[in-house]
Amino acid sequence: MRSGIWYWRRCRPSALPCGDHRTAHEMSLSTGDRRPAIRQALALDLALEEVMLMEARPPGLTIRNFTAAIHIVATVAYWL
């Protein structure tokens, strides 16, 4: 939690390039509430694990475009 907002932080899997030298990736969960933050973090963890278990990952997949896409899905799911 930083400034009242929860963040998701994970070490970057070696199979997902980042485009720079960072070894970890973090993103805002856009909420100050603990329960929704935990729910979103678990959804992000699960989605990342599913991608890493794929035999053939989508071409051009990076940790940045993965988290951008999944964050949109998690935000929509939160508001449903």
mmCIF file of N, CA and C in Angstrom:
data_model
loop_
_atom_site.group_PDB
_atom_site.id
_atom_site.type_symbol
_atom_site.label_atom_id
_atom_site.label_comp_id
_atom_site.label_asym_id
_atom_site.label_seq_id
_atom_site.Cartn_x
_atom_site.Cartn_y
_atom_site.Cartn_z
ATOM 1 N N MET A 1 0.860 -1.171 0.000
ATOM 2 C CA MET A 1 0.000 0.000 0.000
ATOM 3 C C MET A 1 0.901 1.227 0.000
ATOM 4 N N ARG A 2 0.554 2.142 -0.857
ATOM 5 C CA ARG A 2 1.298 3.380 -0.939
ATOM 6 C C ARG A 2 0.307 4.515 -1.109
ATOM 7 N N SER A 3 0.364 5.491 -0.240
ATOM 8 C CA SER A 3 -0.545 6.647 -0.283
ATOM 9 C C SER A 3 -2.009 6.220 -0.276
ATOM 10 N N GLY A 4 -2.307 5.167 0.449
ATOM 11 C CA GLY A 4 -3.689 4.709 0.568
ATOM 12 C C GLY A 4 -4.179 3.866 -0.590
ATOM 13 N N ILE A 5 -3.316 3.539 -1.558
ATOM 14 C CA ILE A 5 -3.691 2.739 -2.722
ATOM 15 C C ILE A 5 -2.883 1.439 -2.704
ATOM 16 N N TRP A 6 -3.553 0.333 -2.951
ATOM 17 C CA TRP A 6 -2.887 -0.967 -2.988
ATOM 18 C C TRP A 6 -2.207 -1.179 -4.337
ATOM 19 N N TYR A 7 -1.080 -1.884 -4.332
ATOM 20 C CA TYR A 7 -0.312 -2.198 -5.534
ATOM 21 C C TYR A 7 -0.082 -3.693 -5.628
ATOM 22 N N TRP A 8 0.035 -4.178 -6.846
ATOM 23 C CA TRP A 8 0.379 -5.570 -7.131
ATOM 24 C C TRP A 8 1.808 -5.574 -7.642
ATOM 25 N N ARG A 9 2.662 -6.395 -7.065
ATOM 26 C CA ARG A 9 4.065 -6.439 -7.461
ATOM 27 C C ARG A 9 4.496 -7.892 -7.577
ATOM 28 N N ARG A 10 5.118 -8.216 -8.699
ATOM 29 C CA ARG A 10 5.623 -9.565 -8.923
ATOM 30 C C ARG A 10 6.971 -9.491 -9.630
ATOM 31 N N CYS A 11 7.797 -10.497 -9.358
ATOM 32 C CA CYS A 11 9.040 -10.639 -10.125
ATOM 33 C C CYS A 11 8.655 -10.975 -11.554
ATOM 34 N N ARG A 12 9.369 -10.396 -12.476
ATOM 35 C CA ARG A 12 9.079 -10.623 -13.888
ATOM 36 C C ARG A 12 9.545 -12.022 -14.275
ATOM 37 N N PRO A 13 8.642 -12.844 -14.818
ATOM 38 C CA PRO A 13 9.066 -14.152 -15.312
ATOM 39 C C PRO A 13 10.046 -13.973 -16.466
ATOM 40 N N SER A 14 11.067 -14.802 -16.519
ATOM 41 C CA SER A 14 12.077 -14.657 -17.572
ATOM 42 C C SER A 14 11.485 -14.881 -18.960
ATOM 43 N N ALA A 15 10.384 -15.617 -19.052
ATOM 44 C CA ALA A 15 9.758 -15.884 -20.349
ATOM 45 C C ALA A 15 8.957 -14.699 -20.875
ATOM 46 N N LEU A 16 8.679 -13.701 -20.019
ATOM 47 C CA LEU A 16 7.944 -12.511 -20.451
ATOM 48 C C LEU A 16 8.872 -11.305 -20.414
ATOM 49 N N PRO A 17 9.316 -10.849 -21.569
ATOM 50 C CA PRO A 17 10.224 -9.702 -21.585
ATOM 51 C C PRO A 17 9.534 -8.440 -21.091
ATOM 52 N N CYS A 18 10.320 -7.523 -20.603
ATOM 53 C CA CYS A 18 9.786 -6.272 -20.077
ATOM 54 C C CYS A 18 10.160 -5.091 -20.973
ATOM 55 N N GLY A 19 11.239 -5.215 -21.692
ATOM 56 C CA GLY A 19 11.674 -4.126 -22.556
ATOM 57 C C GLY A 19 12.731 -3.251 -21.904
ATOM 58 N N ASP A 20 13.030 -3.493 -20.650
ATOM 59 C CA ASP A 20 14.098 -2.765 -19.983
ATOM 60 C C ASP A 20 14.766 -3.685 -18.962
ATOM 61 N N HIS A 21 15.556 -3.150 -18.084
ATOM 62 C CA HIS A 21 16.362 -3.945 -17.164
ATOM 63 C C HIS A 21 15.644 -4.370 -15.883
ATOM 64 N N ARG A 22 14.401 -3.953 -15.696
ATOM 65 C CA ARG A 22 13.710 -4.255 -14.434
ATOM 66 C C ARG A 22 13.463 -5.759 -14.276
ATOM 67 N N THR A 23 13.573 -6.211 -13.044
ATOM 68 C CA THR A 23 13.317 -7.626 -12.747
ATOM 69 C C THR A 23 11.979 -7.822 -12.055
ATOM 70 N N ALA A 24 11.308 -6.721 -11.709
ATOM 71 C CA ALA A 24 9.992 -6.803 -11.063
ATOM 72 C C ALA A 24 9.046 -5.847 -11.778
ATOM 73 N N HIS A 25 7.779 -6.144 -11.668
ATOM 74 C CA HIS A 25 6.758 -5.294 -12.278
ATOM 75 C C HIS A 25 5.708 -5.001 -11.215
ATOM 76 N N GLU A 26 5.256 -3.763 -11.165
ATOM 77 C CA GLU A 26 4.189 -3.427 -10.222
ATOM 78 C C GLU A 26 3.177 -2.534 -10.917
ATOM 79 N N MET A 27 1.955 -2.610 -10.414
ATOM 80 C CA MET A 27 0.894 -1.780 -10.964
ATOM 81 C C MET A 27 -0.107 -1.463 -9.863
ATOM 82 N N SER A 28 -0.742 -0.330 -10.008
ATOM 83 C CA SER A 28 -1.749 0.099 -9.050
ATOM 84 C C SER A 28 -3.005 -0.742 -9.216
ATOM 85 N N LEU A 29 -3.601 -1.094 -8.100
ATOM 86 C CA LEU A 29 -4.883 -1.791 -8.137
ATOM 87 C C LEU A 29 -6.044 -0.802 -8.065
ATOM 88 N N SER A 30 -5.714 0.476 -7.992
ATOM 89 C CA SER A 30 -6.690 1.577 -8.049
ATOM 90 C C SER A 30 -7.759 1.494 -6.974
ATOM 91 N N THR A 31 -7.405 0.978 -5.825
ATOM 92 C CA THR A 31 -8.358 0.923 -4.726
ATOM 93 C C THR A 31 -7.618 1.044 -3.400
ATOM 94 N N GLY A 32 -8.298 1.621 -2.451
ATOM 95 C CA GLY A 32 -7.761 1.719 -1.110
ATOM 96 C C GLY A 32 -8.377 0.688 -0.181
ATOM 97 N N ASP A 33 -9.370 -0.044 -0.691
ATOM 98 C CA ASP A 33 -10.034 -1.082 0.102
ATOM 99 C C ASP A 33 -9.265 -2.394 0.010
ATOM 100 N N ARG A 34 -9.063 -3.017 1.151
ATOM 101 C CA ARG A 34 -8.239 -4.224 1.211
ATOM 102 C C ARG A 34 -8.871 -5.403 0.484
ATOM 103 N N ARG A 35 -10.140 -5.667 0.711
ATOM 104 C CA ARG A 35 -10.774 -6.851 0.112
ATOM 105 C C ARG A 35 -10.786 -6.817 -1.418
ATOM 106 N N PRO A 36 -11.221 -5.718 -2.036
ATOM 107 C CA PRO A 36 -11.150 -5.688 -3.505
ATOM 108 C C PRO A 36 -9.712 -5.783 -4.018
ATOM 109 N N ALA A 37 -8.765 -5.222 -3.270
ATOM 110 C CA ALA A 37 -7.363 -5.293 -3.685
ATOM 111 C C ALA A 37 -6.874 -6.740 -3.665
ATOM 112 N N ILE A 38 -7.234 -7.472 -2.632
ATOM 113 C CA ILE A 38 -6.840 -8.881 -2.558
ATOM 114 C C ILE A 38 -7.466 -9.667 -3.700
ATOM 115 N N ARG A 39 -8.736 -9.406 -3.969
ATOM 116 C CA ARG A 39 -9.434 -10.096 -5.059
ATOM 117 C C ARG A 39 -8.753 -9.813 -6.409
ATOM 118 N N GLN A 40 -8.413 -8.554 -6.662
ATOM 119 C CA GLN A 40 -7.757 -8.198 -7.920
ATOM 120 C C GLN A 40 -6.362 -8.806 -7.999
ATOM 121 N N ALA A 41 -5.628 -8.798 -6.893
ATOM 122 C CA ALA A 41 -4.282 -9.365 -6.889
ATOM 123 C C ALA A 41 -4.323 -10.866 -7.159
ATOM 124 N N LEU A 42 -5.282 -11.565 -6.573
ATOM 125 C CA LEU A 42 -5.416 -12.995 -6.820
ATOM 126 C C LEU A 42 -5.782 -13.276 -8.275
ATOM 127 N N ALA A 43 -6.644 -12.447 -8.850
ATOM 128 C CA ALA A 43 -7.013 -12.610 -10.262
ATOM 129 C C ALA A 43 -5.794 -12.380 -11.156
ATOM 130 N N LEU A 44 -4.980 -11.384 -10.835
ATOM 131 C CA LEU A 44 -3.764 -11.127 -11.605
ATOM 132 C C LEU A 44 -2.779 -12.283 -11.477
ATOM 133 N N ASP A 45 -2.609 -12.805 -10.263
ATOM 134 C CA ASP A 45 -1.719 -13.946 -10.048
ATOM 135 C C ASP A 45 -2.168 -15.153 -10.862
ATOM 136 N N LEU A 46 -3.460 -15.435 -10.825
ATOM 137 C CA LEU A 46 -4.003 -16.578 -11.558
ATOM 138 C C LEU A 46 -3.820 -16.412 -13.062
ATOM 139 N N ALA A 47 -4.114 -15.234 -13.570
ATOM 140 C CA ALA A 47 -3.963 -14.992 -15.005
ATOM 141 C C ALA A 47 -2.501 -15.123 -15.430
ATOM 142 N N LEU A 48 -1.577 -14.609 -14.635
ATOM 143 C CA LEU A 48 -0.162 -14.722 -14.959
ATOM 144 C C LEU A 48 0.277 -16.184 -14.951
ATOM 145 N N GLU A 49 -0.183 -16.948 -13.985
ATOM 146 C CA GLU A 49 0.157 -18.371 -13.938
ATOM 147 C C GLU A 49 -0.394 -19.109 -15.158
ATOM 148 N N GLU A 50 -1.608 -18.774 -15.571
ATOM 149 C CA GLU A 50 -2.199 -19.425 -16.741
ATOM 150 C C GLU A 50 -1.397 -19.117 -17.997
ATOM 151 N N VAL A 51 -0.965 -17.883 -18.143
ATOM 152 C CA VAL A 51 -0.153 -17.513 -19.309
ATOM 153 C C VAL A 51 1.173 -18.267 -19.283
ATOM 154 N N MET A 52 1.768 -18.371 -18.107
ATOM 155 C CA MET A 52 3.064 -19.040 -18.013
ATOM 156 C C MET A 52 2.955 -20.547 -18.278
ATOM 157 N N LEU A 53 1.773 -21.119 -18.078
ATOM 158 C CA LEU A 53 1.583 -22.546 -18.335
ATOM 159 C C LEU A 53 1.233 -22.856 -19.786
ATOM 160 N N MET A 54 0.968 -21.834 -20.585
ATOM 161 C CA MET A 54 0.646 -22.045 -21.996
ATOM 162 C C MET A 54 1.862 -22.620 -22.719
ATOM 163 N N GLU A 55 1.603 -23.590 -23.580
ATOM 164 C CA GLU A 55 2.700 -24.139 -24.374
ATOM 165 C C GLU A 55 3.169 -23.135 -25.409
ATOM 166 N N ALA A 56 2.228 -22.468 -26.053
ATOM 167 C CA ALA A 56 2.565 -21.461 -27.062
ATOM 168 C C ALA A 56 1.955 -20.138 -26.618
ATOM 169 N N ARG A 57 2.799 -19.262 -26.108
ATOM 170 C CA ARG A 57 2.316 -17.956 -25.662
ATOM 171 C C ARG A 57 2.030 -17.071 -26.864
ATOM 172 N N PRO A 58 1.096 -16.134 -26.728
ATOM 173 C CA PRO A 58 0.812 -15.223 -27.838
ATOM 174 C C PRO A 58 2.077 -14.470 -28.264
ATOM 175 N N PRO A 59 2.296 -14.311 -29.567
ATOM 176 C CA PRO A 59 3.495 -13.604 -30.021
ATOM 177 C C PRO A 59 3.479 -12.143 -29.583
ATOM 178 N N GLY A 60 4.632 -11.655 -29.215
ATOM 179 C CA GLY A 60 4.747 -10.254 -28.817
ATOM 180 C C GLY A 60 4.270 -9.960 -27.410
ATOM 181 N N LEU A 61 3.970 -10.988 -26.640
ATOM 182 C CA LEU A 61 3.478 -10.779 -25.278
ATOM 183 C C LEU A 61 4.611 -10.321 -24.372
ATOM 184 N N THR A 62 4.398 -9.201 -23.704
ATOM 185 C CA THR A 62 5.345 -8.702 -22.710
ATOM 186 C C THR A 62 4.602 -8.566 -21.388
ATOM 187 N N ILE A 63 5.341 -8.396 -20.321
ATOM 188 C CA ILE A 63 4.708 -8.231 -19.014
ATOM 189 C C ILE A 63 3.867 -6.961 -18.984
ATOM 190 N N ARG A 64 4.295 -5.946 -19.706
ATOM 191 C CA ARG A 64 3.551 -4.676 -19.702
ATOM 192 C C ARG A 64 2.207 -4.794 -20.395
ATOM 193 N N ASN A 65 2.186 -5.357 -21.615
ATOM 194 C CA ASN A 65 0.886 -5.435 -22.291
ATOM 195 C C ASN A 65 -0.003 -6.498 -21.651
ATOM 196 N N PHE A 66 0.590 -7.510 -21.006
ATOM 197 C CA PHE A 66 -0.208 -8.478 -20.259
ATOM 198 C C PHE A 66 -0.922 -7.803 -19.095
ATOM 199 N N THR A 67 -0.174 -7.059 -18.280
ATOM 200 C CA THR A 67 -0.790 -6.447 -17.103
ATOM 201 C C THR A 67 -1.773 -5.352 -17.494
ATOM 202 N N ALA A 68 -1.510 -4.652 -18.593
ATOM 203 C CA ALA A 68 -2.461 -3.631 -19.042
ATOM 204 C C ALA A 68 -3.790 -4.278 -19.423
ATOM 205 N N ALA A 69 -3.727 -5.361 -20.169
ATOM 206 C CA ALA A 69 -4.951 -6.036 -20.603
ATOM 207 C C ALA A 69 -5.686 -6.668 -19.425
ATOM 208 N N ILE A 70 -4.957 -7.330 -18.552
ATOM 209 C CA ILE A 70 -5.610 -8.021 -17.442
ATOM 210 C C ILE A 70 -6.151 -7.028 -16.415
ATOM 211 N N HIS A 71 -5.515 -5.879 -16.286
ATOM 212 C CA HIS A 71 -6.012 -4.865 -15.355
ATOM 213 C C HIS A 71 -7.369 -4.349 -15.810
ATOM 214 N N ILE A 72 -7.556 -4.198 -17.099
ATOM 215 C CA ILE A 72 -8.854 -3.770 -17.634
ATOM 216 C C ILE A 72 -9.914 -4.823 -17.309
ATOM 217 N N VAL A 73 -9.578 -6.076 -17.516
ATOM 218 C CA VAL A 73 -10.523 -7.163 -17.234
ATOM 219 C C VAL A 73 -10.850 -7.214 -15.744
ATOM 220 N N ALA A 74 -9.833 -7.083 -14.888
ATOM 221 C CA ALA A 74 -10.067 -7.134 -13.442
ATOM 222 C C ALA A 74 -10.910 -5.954 -12.977
ATOM 223 N N THR A 75 -10.692 -4.792 -13.553
ATOM 224 C CA THR A 75 -11.472 -3.612 -13.171
ATOM 225 C C THR A 75 -12.923 -3.776 -13.585
ATOM 226 N N VAL A 76 -13.163 -4.275 -14.772
ATOM 227 C CA VAL A 76 -14.532 -4.503 -15.238
ATOM 228 C C VAL A 76 -15.223 -5.542 -14.351
ATOM 229 N N ALA A 77 -14.499 -6.627 -14.039
ATOM 230 C CA ALA A 77 -15.078 -7.668 -13.196
ATOM 231 C C ALA A 77 -15.404 -7.166 -11.809
ATOM 232 N N TYR A 78 -14.600 -6.254 -11.312
ATOM 233 C CA TYR A 78 -14.841 -5.681 -9.984
ATOM 234 C C TYR A 78 -16.160 -4.893 -9.952
ATOM 235 N N TRP A 79 -16.452 -4.174 -11.016
ATOM 236 C CA TRP A 79 -17.640 -3.331 -11.042
ATOM 237 C C TRP A 79 -18.901 -4.075 -11.436
ATOM 238 N N LEU A 80 -18.788 -5.331 -11.851
ATOM 239 C CA LEU A 80 -19.989 -6.107 -12.219
ATOM 240 C C LEU A 80 -20.696 -6.675 -11.015
#
